[in-house]
Coordinates of C-alpha atoms in Angstrom, one line a residue:
X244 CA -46.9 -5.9 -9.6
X245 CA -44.3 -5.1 -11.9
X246 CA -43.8 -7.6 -15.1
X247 CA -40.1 -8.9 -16.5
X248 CA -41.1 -6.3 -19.2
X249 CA -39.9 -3.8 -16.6
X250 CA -37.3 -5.7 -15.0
X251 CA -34.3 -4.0 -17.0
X252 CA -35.5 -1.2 -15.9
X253 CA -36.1 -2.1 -12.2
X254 CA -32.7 -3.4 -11.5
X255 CA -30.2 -1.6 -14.0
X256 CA -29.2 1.1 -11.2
X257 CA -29.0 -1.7 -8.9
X258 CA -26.6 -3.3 -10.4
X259 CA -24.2 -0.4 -11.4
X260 CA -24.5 0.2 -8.1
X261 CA -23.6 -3.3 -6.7
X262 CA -20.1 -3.5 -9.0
X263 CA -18.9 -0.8 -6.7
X264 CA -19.4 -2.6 -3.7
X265 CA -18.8 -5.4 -4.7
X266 CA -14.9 -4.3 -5.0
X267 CA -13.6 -7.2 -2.8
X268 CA -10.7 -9.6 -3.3
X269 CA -11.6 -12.5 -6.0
X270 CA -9.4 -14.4 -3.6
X271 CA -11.6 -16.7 -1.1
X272 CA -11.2 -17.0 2.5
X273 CA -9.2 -20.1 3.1
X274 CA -11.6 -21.9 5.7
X275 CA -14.5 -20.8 3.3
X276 CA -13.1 -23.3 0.6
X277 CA -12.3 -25.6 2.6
X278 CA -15.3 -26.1 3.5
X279 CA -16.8 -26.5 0.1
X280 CA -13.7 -28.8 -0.9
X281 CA -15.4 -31.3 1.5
X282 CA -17.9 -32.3 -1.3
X283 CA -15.0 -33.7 -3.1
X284 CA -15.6 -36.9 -1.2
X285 CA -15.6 -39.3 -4.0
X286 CA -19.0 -40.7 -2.9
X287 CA -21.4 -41.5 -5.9
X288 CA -24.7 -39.5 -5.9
X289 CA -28.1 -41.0 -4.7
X290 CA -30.1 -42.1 -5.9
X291 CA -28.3 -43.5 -8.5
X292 CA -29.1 -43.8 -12.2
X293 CA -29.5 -47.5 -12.7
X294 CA -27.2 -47.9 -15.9
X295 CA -24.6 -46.2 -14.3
X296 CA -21.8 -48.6 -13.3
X297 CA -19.3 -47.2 -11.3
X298 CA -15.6 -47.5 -12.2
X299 CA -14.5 -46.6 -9.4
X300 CA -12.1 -44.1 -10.9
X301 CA -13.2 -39.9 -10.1
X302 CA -12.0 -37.0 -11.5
X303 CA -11.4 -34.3 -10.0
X304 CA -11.6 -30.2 -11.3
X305 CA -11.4 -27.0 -9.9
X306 CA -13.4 -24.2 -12.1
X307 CA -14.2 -20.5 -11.6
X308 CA -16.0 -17.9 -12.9
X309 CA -14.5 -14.9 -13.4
X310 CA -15.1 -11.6 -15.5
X311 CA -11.8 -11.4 -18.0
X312 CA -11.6 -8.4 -20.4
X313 CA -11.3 -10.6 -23.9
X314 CA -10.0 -9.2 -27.3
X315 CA -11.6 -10.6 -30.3
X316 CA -8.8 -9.8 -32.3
X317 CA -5.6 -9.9 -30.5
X318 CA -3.3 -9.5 -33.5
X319 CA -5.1 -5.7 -34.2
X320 CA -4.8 -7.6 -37.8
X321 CA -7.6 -8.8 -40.3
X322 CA -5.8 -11.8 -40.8
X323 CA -7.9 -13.0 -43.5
X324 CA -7.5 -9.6 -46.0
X325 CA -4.0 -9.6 -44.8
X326 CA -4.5 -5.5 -43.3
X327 CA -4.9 -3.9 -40.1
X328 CA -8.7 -4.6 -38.8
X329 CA -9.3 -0.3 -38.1
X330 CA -8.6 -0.4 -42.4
X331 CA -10.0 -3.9 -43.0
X332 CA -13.1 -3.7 -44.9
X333 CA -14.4 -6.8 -43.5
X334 CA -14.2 -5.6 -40.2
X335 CA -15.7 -2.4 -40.6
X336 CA -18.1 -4.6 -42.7
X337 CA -19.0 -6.6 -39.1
X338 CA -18.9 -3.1 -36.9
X339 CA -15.8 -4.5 -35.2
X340 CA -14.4 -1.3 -35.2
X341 CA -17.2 0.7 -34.0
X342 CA -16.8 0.0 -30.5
X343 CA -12.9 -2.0 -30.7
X344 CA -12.7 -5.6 -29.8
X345 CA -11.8 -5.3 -26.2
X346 CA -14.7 -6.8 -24.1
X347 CA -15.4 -7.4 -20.6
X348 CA -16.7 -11.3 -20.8
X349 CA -17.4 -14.1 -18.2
X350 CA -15.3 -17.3 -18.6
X351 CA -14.8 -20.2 -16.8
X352 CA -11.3 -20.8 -15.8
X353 CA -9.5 -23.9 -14.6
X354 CA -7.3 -23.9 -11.5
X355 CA -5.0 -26.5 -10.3
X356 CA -6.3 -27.4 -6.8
X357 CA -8.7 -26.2 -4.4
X358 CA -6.8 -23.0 -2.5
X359 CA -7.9 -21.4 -6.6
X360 CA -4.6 -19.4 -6.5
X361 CA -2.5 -20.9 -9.5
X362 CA -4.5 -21.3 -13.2
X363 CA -4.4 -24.9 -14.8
X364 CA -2.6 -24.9 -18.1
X365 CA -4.6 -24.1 -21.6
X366 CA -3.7 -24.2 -24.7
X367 CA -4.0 -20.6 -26.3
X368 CA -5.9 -21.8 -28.9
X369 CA -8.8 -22.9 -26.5
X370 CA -10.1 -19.0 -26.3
X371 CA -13.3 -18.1 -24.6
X372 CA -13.7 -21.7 -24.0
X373 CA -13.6 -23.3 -19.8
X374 CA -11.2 -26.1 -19.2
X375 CA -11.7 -29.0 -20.9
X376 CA -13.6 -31.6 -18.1
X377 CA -12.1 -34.9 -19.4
X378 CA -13.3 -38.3 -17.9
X379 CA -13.9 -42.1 -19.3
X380 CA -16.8 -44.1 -19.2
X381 CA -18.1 -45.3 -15.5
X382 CA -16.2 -42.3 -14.2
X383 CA -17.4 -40.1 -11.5
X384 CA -16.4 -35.7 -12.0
X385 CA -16.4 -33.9 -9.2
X386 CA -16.4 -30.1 -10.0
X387 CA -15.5 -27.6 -7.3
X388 CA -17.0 -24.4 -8.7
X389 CA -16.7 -21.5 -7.4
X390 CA -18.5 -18.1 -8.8
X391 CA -16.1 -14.8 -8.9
X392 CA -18.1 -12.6 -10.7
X393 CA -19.2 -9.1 -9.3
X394 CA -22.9 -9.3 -9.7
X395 CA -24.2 -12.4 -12.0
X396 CA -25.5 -15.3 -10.7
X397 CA -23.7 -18.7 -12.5
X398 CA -23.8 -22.1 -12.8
X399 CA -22.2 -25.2 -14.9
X400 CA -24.9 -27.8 -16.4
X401 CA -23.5 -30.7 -18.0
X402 CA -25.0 -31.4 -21.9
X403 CA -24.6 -35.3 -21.8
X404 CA -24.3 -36.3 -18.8
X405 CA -25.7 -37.9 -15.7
X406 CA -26.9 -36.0 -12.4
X407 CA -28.7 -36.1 -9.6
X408 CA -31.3 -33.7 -8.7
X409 CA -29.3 -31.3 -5.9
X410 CA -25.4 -31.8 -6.4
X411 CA -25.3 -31.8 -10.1
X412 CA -28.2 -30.5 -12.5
X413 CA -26.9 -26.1 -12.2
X414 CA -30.2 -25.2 -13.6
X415 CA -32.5 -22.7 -12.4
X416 CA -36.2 -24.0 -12.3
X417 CA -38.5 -24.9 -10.2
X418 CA -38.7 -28.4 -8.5
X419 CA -42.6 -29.1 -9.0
X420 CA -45.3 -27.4 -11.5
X421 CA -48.4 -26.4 -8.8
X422 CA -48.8 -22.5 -8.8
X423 CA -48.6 -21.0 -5.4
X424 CA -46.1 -23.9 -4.2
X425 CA -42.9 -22.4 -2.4
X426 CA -39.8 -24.1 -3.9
X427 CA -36.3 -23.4 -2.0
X428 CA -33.8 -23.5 -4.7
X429 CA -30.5 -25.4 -3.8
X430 CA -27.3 -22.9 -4.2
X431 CA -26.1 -25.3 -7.0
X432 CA -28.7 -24.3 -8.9
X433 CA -27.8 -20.5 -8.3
X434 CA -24.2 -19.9 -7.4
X435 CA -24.3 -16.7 -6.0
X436 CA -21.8 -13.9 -6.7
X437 CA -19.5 -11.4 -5.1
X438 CA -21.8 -8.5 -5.2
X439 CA -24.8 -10.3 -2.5
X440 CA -21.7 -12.3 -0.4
X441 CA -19.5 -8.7 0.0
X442 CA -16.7 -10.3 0.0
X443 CA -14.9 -12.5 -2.3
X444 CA -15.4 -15.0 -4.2
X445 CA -19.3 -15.5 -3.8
X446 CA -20.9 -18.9 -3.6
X447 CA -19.1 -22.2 -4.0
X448 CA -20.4 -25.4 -4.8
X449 CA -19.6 -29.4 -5.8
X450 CA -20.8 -30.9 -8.8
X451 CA -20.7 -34.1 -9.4
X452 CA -21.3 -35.7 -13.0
X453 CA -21.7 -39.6 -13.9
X454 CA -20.6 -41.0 -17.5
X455 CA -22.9 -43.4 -18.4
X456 CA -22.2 -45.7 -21.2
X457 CA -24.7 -43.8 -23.2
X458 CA -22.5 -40.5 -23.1
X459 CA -19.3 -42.7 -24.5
X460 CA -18.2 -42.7 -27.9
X461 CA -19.8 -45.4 -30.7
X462 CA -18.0 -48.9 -30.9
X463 CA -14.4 -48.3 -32.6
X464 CA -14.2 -44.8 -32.0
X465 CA -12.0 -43.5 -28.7
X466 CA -13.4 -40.4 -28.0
X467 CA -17.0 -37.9 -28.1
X468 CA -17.4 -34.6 -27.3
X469 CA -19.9 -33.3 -24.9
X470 CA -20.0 -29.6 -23.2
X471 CA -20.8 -27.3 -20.1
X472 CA -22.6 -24.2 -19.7
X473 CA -24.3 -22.0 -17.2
X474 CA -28.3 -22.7 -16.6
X475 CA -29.5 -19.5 -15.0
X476 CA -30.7 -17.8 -18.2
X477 CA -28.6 -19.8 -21.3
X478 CA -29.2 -16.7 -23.8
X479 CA -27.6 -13.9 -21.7
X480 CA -25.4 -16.4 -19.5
X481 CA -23.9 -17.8 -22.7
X482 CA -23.3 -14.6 -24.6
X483 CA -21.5 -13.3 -21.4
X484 CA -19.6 -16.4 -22.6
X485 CA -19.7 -19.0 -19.8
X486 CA -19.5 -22.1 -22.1
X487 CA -16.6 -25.1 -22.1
X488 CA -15.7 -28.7 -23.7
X489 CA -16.2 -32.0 -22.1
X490 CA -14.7 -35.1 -23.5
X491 CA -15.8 -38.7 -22.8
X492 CA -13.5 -41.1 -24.1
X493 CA -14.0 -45.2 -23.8
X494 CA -13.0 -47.1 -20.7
X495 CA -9.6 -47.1 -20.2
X496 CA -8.6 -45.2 -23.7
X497 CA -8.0 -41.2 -22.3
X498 CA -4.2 -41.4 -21.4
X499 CA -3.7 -43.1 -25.1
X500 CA -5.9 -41.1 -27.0
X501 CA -4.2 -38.1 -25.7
X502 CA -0.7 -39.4 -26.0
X503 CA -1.5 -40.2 -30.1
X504 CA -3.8 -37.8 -31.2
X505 CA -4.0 -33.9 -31.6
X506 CA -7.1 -33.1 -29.9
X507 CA -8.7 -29.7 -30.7
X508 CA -12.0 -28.2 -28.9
X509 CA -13.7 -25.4 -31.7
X510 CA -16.4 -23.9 -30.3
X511 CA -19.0 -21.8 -33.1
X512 CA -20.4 -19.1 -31.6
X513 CA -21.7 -15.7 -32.0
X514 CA -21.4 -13.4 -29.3
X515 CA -24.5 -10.8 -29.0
X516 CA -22.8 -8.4 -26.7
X517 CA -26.2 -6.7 -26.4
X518 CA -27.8 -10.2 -24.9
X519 CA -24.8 -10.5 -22.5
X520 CA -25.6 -9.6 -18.6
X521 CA -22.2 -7.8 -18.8
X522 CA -23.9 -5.3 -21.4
X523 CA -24.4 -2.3 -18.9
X524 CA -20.2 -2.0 -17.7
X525 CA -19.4 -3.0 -21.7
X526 CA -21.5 0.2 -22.2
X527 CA -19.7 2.7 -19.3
X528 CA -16.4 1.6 -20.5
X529 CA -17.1 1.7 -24.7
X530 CA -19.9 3.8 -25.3
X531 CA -18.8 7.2 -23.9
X532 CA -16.2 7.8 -26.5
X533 CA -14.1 4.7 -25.5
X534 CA -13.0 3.0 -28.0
X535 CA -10.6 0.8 -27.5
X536 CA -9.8 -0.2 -31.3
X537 CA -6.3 -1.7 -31.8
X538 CA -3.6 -0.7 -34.4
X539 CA -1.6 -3.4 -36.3
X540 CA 1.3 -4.5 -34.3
X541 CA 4.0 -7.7 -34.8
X542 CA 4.3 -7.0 -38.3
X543 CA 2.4 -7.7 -41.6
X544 CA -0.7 -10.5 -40.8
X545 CA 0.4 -10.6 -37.0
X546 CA 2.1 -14.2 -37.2
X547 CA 4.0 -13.1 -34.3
X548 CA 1.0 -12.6 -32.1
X549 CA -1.2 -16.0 -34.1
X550 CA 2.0 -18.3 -33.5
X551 CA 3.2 -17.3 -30.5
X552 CA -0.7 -17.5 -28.8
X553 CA -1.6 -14.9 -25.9
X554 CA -2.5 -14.9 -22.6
X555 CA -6.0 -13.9 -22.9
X556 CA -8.0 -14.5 -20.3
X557 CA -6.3 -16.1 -17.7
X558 CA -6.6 -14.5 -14.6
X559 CA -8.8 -11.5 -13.4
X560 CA -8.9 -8.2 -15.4
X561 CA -8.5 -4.5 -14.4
X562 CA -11.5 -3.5 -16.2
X563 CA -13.1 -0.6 -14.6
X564 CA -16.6 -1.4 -13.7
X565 CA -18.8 1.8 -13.6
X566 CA -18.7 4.1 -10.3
X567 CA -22.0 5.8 -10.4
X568 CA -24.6 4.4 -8.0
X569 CA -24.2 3.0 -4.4
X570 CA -24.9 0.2 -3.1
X571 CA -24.3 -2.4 0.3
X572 CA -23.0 -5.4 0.9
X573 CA -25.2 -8.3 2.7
X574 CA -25.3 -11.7 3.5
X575 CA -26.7 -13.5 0.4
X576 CA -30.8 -13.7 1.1
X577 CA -32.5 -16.1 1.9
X578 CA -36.3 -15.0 1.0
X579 CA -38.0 -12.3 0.2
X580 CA -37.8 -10.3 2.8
X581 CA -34.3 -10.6 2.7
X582 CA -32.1 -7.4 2.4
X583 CA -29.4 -7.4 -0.2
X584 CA -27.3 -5.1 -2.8
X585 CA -29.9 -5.3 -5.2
X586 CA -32.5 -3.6 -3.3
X587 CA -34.2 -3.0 0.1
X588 CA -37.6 -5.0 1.1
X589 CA -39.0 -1.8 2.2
X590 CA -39.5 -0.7 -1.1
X591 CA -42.2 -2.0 -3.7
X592 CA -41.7 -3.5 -6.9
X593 CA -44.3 -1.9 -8.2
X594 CA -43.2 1.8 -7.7
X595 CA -41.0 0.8 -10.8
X596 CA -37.9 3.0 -11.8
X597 CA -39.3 6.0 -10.8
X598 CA -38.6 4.8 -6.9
X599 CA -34.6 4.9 -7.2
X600 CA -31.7 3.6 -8.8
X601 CA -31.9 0.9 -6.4
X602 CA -35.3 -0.3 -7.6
X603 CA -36.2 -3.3 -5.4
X604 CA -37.3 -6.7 -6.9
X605 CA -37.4 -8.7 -3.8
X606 CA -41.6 -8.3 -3.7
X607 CA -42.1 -9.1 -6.9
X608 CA -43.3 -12.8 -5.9
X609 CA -43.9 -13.6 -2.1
X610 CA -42.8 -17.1 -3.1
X611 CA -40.0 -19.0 -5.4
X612 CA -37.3 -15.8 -4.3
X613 CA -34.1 -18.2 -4.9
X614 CA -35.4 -19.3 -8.3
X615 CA -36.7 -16.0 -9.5
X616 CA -34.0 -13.7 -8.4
X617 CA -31.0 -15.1 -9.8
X618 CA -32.8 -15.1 -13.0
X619 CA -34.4 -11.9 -13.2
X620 CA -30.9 -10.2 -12.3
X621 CA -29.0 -11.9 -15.2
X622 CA -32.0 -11.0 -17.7
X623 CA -31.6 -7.3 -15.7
X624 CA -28.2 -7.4 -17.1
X625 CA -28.8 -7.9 -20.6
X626 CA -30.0 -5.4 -23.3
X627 CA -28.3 -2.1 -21.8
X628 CA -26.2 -1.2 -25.1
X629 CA -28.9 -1.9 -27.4
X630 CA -26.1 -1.3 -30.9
X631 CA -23.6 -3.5 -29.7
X632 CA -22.6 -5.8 -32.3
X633 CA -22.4 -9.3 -32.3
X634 CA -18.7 -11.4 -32.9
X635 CA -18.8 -14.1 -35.5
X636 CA -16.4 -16.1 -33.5
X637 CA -14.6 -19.5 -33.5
X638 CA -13.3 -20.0 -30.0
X639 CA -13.7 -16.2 -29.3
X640 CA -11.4 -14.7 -32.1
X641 CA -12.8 -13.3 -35.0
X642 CA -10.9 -12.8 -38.4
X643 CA -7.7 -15.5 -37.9
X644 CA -6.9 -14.0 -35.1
X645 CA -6.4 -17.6 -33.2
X646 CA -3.3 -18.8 -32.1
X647 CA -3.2 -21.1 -35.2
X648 CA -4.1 -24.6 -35.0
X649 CA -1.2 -26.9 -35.5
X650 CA 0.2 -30.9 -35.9
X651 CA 2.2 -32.7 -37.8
X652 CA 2.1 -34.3 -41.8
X653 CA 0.3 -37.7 -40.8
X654 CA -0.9 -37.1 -37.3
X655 CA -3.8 -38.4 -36.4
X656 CA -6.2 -35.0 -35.0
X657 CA -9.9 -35.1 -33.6
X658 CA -11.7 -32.0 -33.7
X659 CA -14.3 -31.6 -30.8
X660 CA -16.8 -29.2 -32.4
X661 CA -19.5 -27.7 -30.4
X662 CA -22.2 -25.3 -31.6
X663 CA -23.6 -22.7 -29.3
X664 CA -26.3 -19.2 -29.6
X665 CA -28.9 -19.0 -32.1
X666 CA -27.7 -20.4 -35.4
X667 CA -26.3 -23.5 -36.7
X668 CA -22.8 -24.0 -38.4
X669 CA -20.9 -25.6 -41.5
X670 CA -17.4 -27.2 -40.3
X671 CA -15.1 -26.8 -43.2
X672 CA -11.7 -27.4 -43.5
X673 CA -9.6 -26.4 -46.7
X674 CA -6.8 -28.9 -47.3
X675 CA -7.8 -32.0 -45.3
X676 CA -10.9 -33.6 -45.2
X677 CA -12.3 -35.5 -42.0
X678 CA -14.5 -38.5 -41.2
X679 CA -17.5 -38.9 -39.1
X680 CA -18.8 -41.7 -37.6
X681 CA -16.2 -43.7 -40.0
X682 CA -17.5 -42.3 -43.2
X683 CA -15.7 -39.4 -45.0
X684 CA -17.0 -35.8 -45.2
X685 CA -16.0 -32.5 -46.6
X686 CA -18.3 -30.3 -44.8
X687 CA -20.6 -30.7 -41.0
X688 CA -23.6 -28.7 -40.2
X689 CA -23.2 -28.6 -36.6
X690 CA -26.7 -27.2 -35.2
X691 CA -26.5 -25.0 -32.0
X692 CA -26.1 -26.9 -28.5
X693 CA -25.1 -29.5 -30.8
X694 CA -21.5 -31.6 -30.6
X695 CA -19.8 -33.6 -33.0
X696 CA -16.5 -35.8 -32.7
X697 CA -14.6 -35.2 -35.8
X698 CA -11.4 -37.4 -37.2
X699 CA -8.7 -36.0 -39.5
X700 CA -5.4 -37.7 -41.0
X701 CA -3.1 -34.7 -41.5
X702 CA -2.0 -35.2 -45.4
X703 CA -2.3 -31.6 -46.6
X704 CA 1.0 -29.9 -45.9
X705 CA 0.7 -26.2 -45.2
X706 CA -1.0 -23.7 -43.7
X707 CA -5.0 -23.6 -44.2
X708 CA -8.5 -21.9 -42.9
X709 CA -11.0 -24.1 -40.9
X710 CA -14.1 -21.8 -41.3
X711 CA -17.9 -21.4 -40.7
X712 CA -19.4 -22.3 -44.5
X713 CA -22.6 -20.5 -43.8
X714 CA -21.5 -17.7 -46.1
X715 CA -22.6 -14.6 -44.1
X716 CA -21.1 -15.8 -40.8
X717 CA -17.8 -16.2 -42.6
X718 CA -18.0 -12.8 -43.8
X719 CA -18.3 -11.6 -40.5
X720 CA -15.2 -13.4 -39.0
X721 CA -15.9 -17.0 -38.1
X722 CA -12.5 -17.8 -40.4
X723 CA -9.6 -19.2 -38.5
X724 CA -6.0 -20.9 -39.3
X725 CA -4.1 -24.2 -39.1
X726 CA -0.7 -25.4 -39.8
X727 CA 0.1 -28.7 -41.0
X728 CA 4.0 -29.2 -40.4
X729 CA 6.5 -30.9 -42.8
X730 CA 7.7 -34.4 -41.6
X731 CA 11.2 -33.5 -39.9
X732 CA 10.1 -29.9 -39.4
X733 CA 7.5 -29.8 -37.0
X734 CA 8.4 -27.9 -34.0
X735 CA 5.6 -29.6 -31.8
X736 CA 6.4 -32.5 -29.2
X737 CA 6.0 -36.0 -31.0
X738 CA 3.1 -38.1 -30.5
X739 CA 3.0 -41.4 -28.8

């Protein structure tokens, strides 16, 4: 029997193989979504948790996965020394110029209604980051999710809040902890992808989330920040960069919180591209000589670009996904015996590579198939371009390359910071300081998987860095920019 030593190995050709037949519309079939949008039935999940108390008010979002080619540095300027990044010293510093900044990444991506054809609206600054899932106290979310990507299993698992077992948890584990025990995985837990469906999108599924009074913000505060990630494997899932922002604010304070605060999601992050299950294409389109590294444009420090923002990331990509391999498209399986683009049940496990590029996996356990599988295909993924670097990132840019951060003198601004990877964080802000948890501070470690609801007055006029102060992630990009406007010249819409 083959171990997950080998399982790289095992599945790589697969899966090169799978992203060319798996070349079918992102678009779903109307009655195939329809379908799914009959979870969104507003009915509370039971059992239910026994200090919920129902509202009676639900939420509603529509969320996909998709693969997006991201920059890192959409400016082609190191904003920070003020030079192009193929001359910055920095960058070469942080081997962002090795390979160029152009990467393919897996986001999650808001859309308006159910039919998944027209992209909710996101600020630019918001980056790699999902939609923000918003909700009060004793509300009920309902997430229609649906998973576009090619090969990659996905899920969304709420940090924070409350779920039931089978509509809500999107984590991959089994249901008991007796060896030998079948467990039947629901497809929440899973979402499969484009590449074991054949045609597009793969799997869809509802969530649905309860906000407890536990998840609300402390007494005299209006808002706390939770967040959302996929649960299939969280190291190679999250460096793929399926992460986004949740906010709970306090019963019946979201519409005014919103209408008299700036309200800014940072997510910390640094982005192993070699721990990413999109590591293999990354590699066929940048290693062989493709390096897609960006010359300055828009002028000296590319304010043009920062101020202006960009419309990374919203909408699907033509990245080209490698075209060596074969493969066939299936109904997703349902055991393991089950046939699908990943391999044929014919074949043993144990023959390893040597057996073909289609190395089949679907032995490797008569038992537990829809919990093993989806993982041992996203761990598959990872670890194919073993010197990629890593992005020091705050919400996916590296450098100051973020659409810069802006409000107004004496506007009242809550950073939602959220911490995610292997390393914790210093919040630091030059120019303002913040409070937290009503006391002032200068500087927050923020530890990873870890959010805190930061509040700033606006006093310092002009245009600052927010940074990382762990000194060795700032020197390897995690710098970005903010604007506080004049009184009388602020070109933002007014508060209140």
């Amino acid at each position: 029997m083959s171990s997950y030593k080998s399982l790289p190995v095992l599945l790589a050709g697969a899966i090169v193989g799978a992203l060319s037949a798996s070349a079918a519309s992102s678009t779903a079939p109307a009655a195939a979504l329809q379908t799914c949008a009959a979870g969104l039935n507003g009915q509370v999940p039971t059992p239910t948790p026994p200090d919920f108390k129902f509202s009676g008010n639900v939420r509603q979002y529509y969320v996909a996965a998709e693969e997006v080619e991201w920059d890192y540095a959409p400016t082609g300027w190191d904003n920070w020394m003020g030079v192009p990044m193929n001359v910055s010293t920095r960058a070469n510093m942080a081997s962002a110029n090795q390979y160029g900044t152009k990467w393919l990444k897996a986001l999650y991506r808001g859309y308006t209604d159910s039919s998944f054809t027209k992209l909710s609206e996101q600020p630019p600054w918001q980056g790699t980051q999902g939609p923000t899932i918003r909700s009060e106290v004793g509300d009920l979310i309902e997430i229609m999710f649906v998973n576009k990507l090619s090969v990659n299993y996905a899920t969304m698992h709420s940090m924070g809040l409350e779920y039931g077992k089978t509509n809500g948890e999107g984590a991959d584990y089994p249901n008991n902890t007796i060896p030998g025990v079948n467990n039947v995985l629901p497809e929440s837990g899973a979402v499969p992808p484009i590449g074991l469906n054949g045609v597009g999108p793969g799997g869809c599924v509802v969530y649905k989330w309860m906000v407890n009074a536990a998840a609300g913000p402390p007494t005299g505060e209006p808002a706390m920040v939770h967040s959302y990630h996929s649960y299939v494997d969280l190291q190679t899932d999250s460096n793929a960069g399926l992460i986004g922002p949740q906010i709970v604010y306090a019963q019946g304070q979201m519409a005014s919180t919103m209408a008299n605060y700036r309200e800014i999601p940072l997510l910390y992050m640094i982005y192993s591209e070699s721990n990413s299950w999109l590591s293999a294409q990354n590699k066929a389109a940048l290693g062989a000589g493709g390096n897609r590294r960006r010359e300055a444009q828009g002028g000296p420090g590319g304010q043009q670009g920062q101020n202006q923002g960009n419309g990374n990331g919203n909408g699907q990509n033509g990245y080209q996904h490698p075209s060596q391999g074969s493969g066939s498209s299936s109904t997703a399986p349902s055991g393991p015996s089950s046939t699908s683009s990943i391999g044929s049940p014919t074949q043993s496990a144990s023959s390893g590579a040597a057996s073909s590029s289609a190395a089949n996996v679907n032995n490797l356990w008569p038992g537990n198939y829809t919990i093993w599988h989806p993982q041992a295909v996203n761990l598959a993924g990872s670890g194919q371009f073993w010197n990629a670097p890593s992005f020091y990132t705050m919400n996916g840019y590296i450098f100051s390359n973020n659409p810069v951060y802006q409000m107004c003198l004496s506007e009242k601004v809550i950073w939602y910071v959220n911490a995610y990877g292997g390393a914790s964080h210093v919040f630091h802000m030059h120019g303002n300081g913040f409070k937290y948890h009503g006391f002032n501070e200068y500087a927050m470690s923020v530890n990873d998987g870890v959010g805190k609801t930061l509040y700033m007055d606006a006093v310092g006029l002009g245009r600052w860095q927010v940074i990382c102060h762990v000194d060795n992630h700032q020197a390897l990009g995690m710098v970005s920019n903010y604007q506080v406007y004049p009184a009388g010249q602020c070109p933002l819409p007014a508060l209140g």
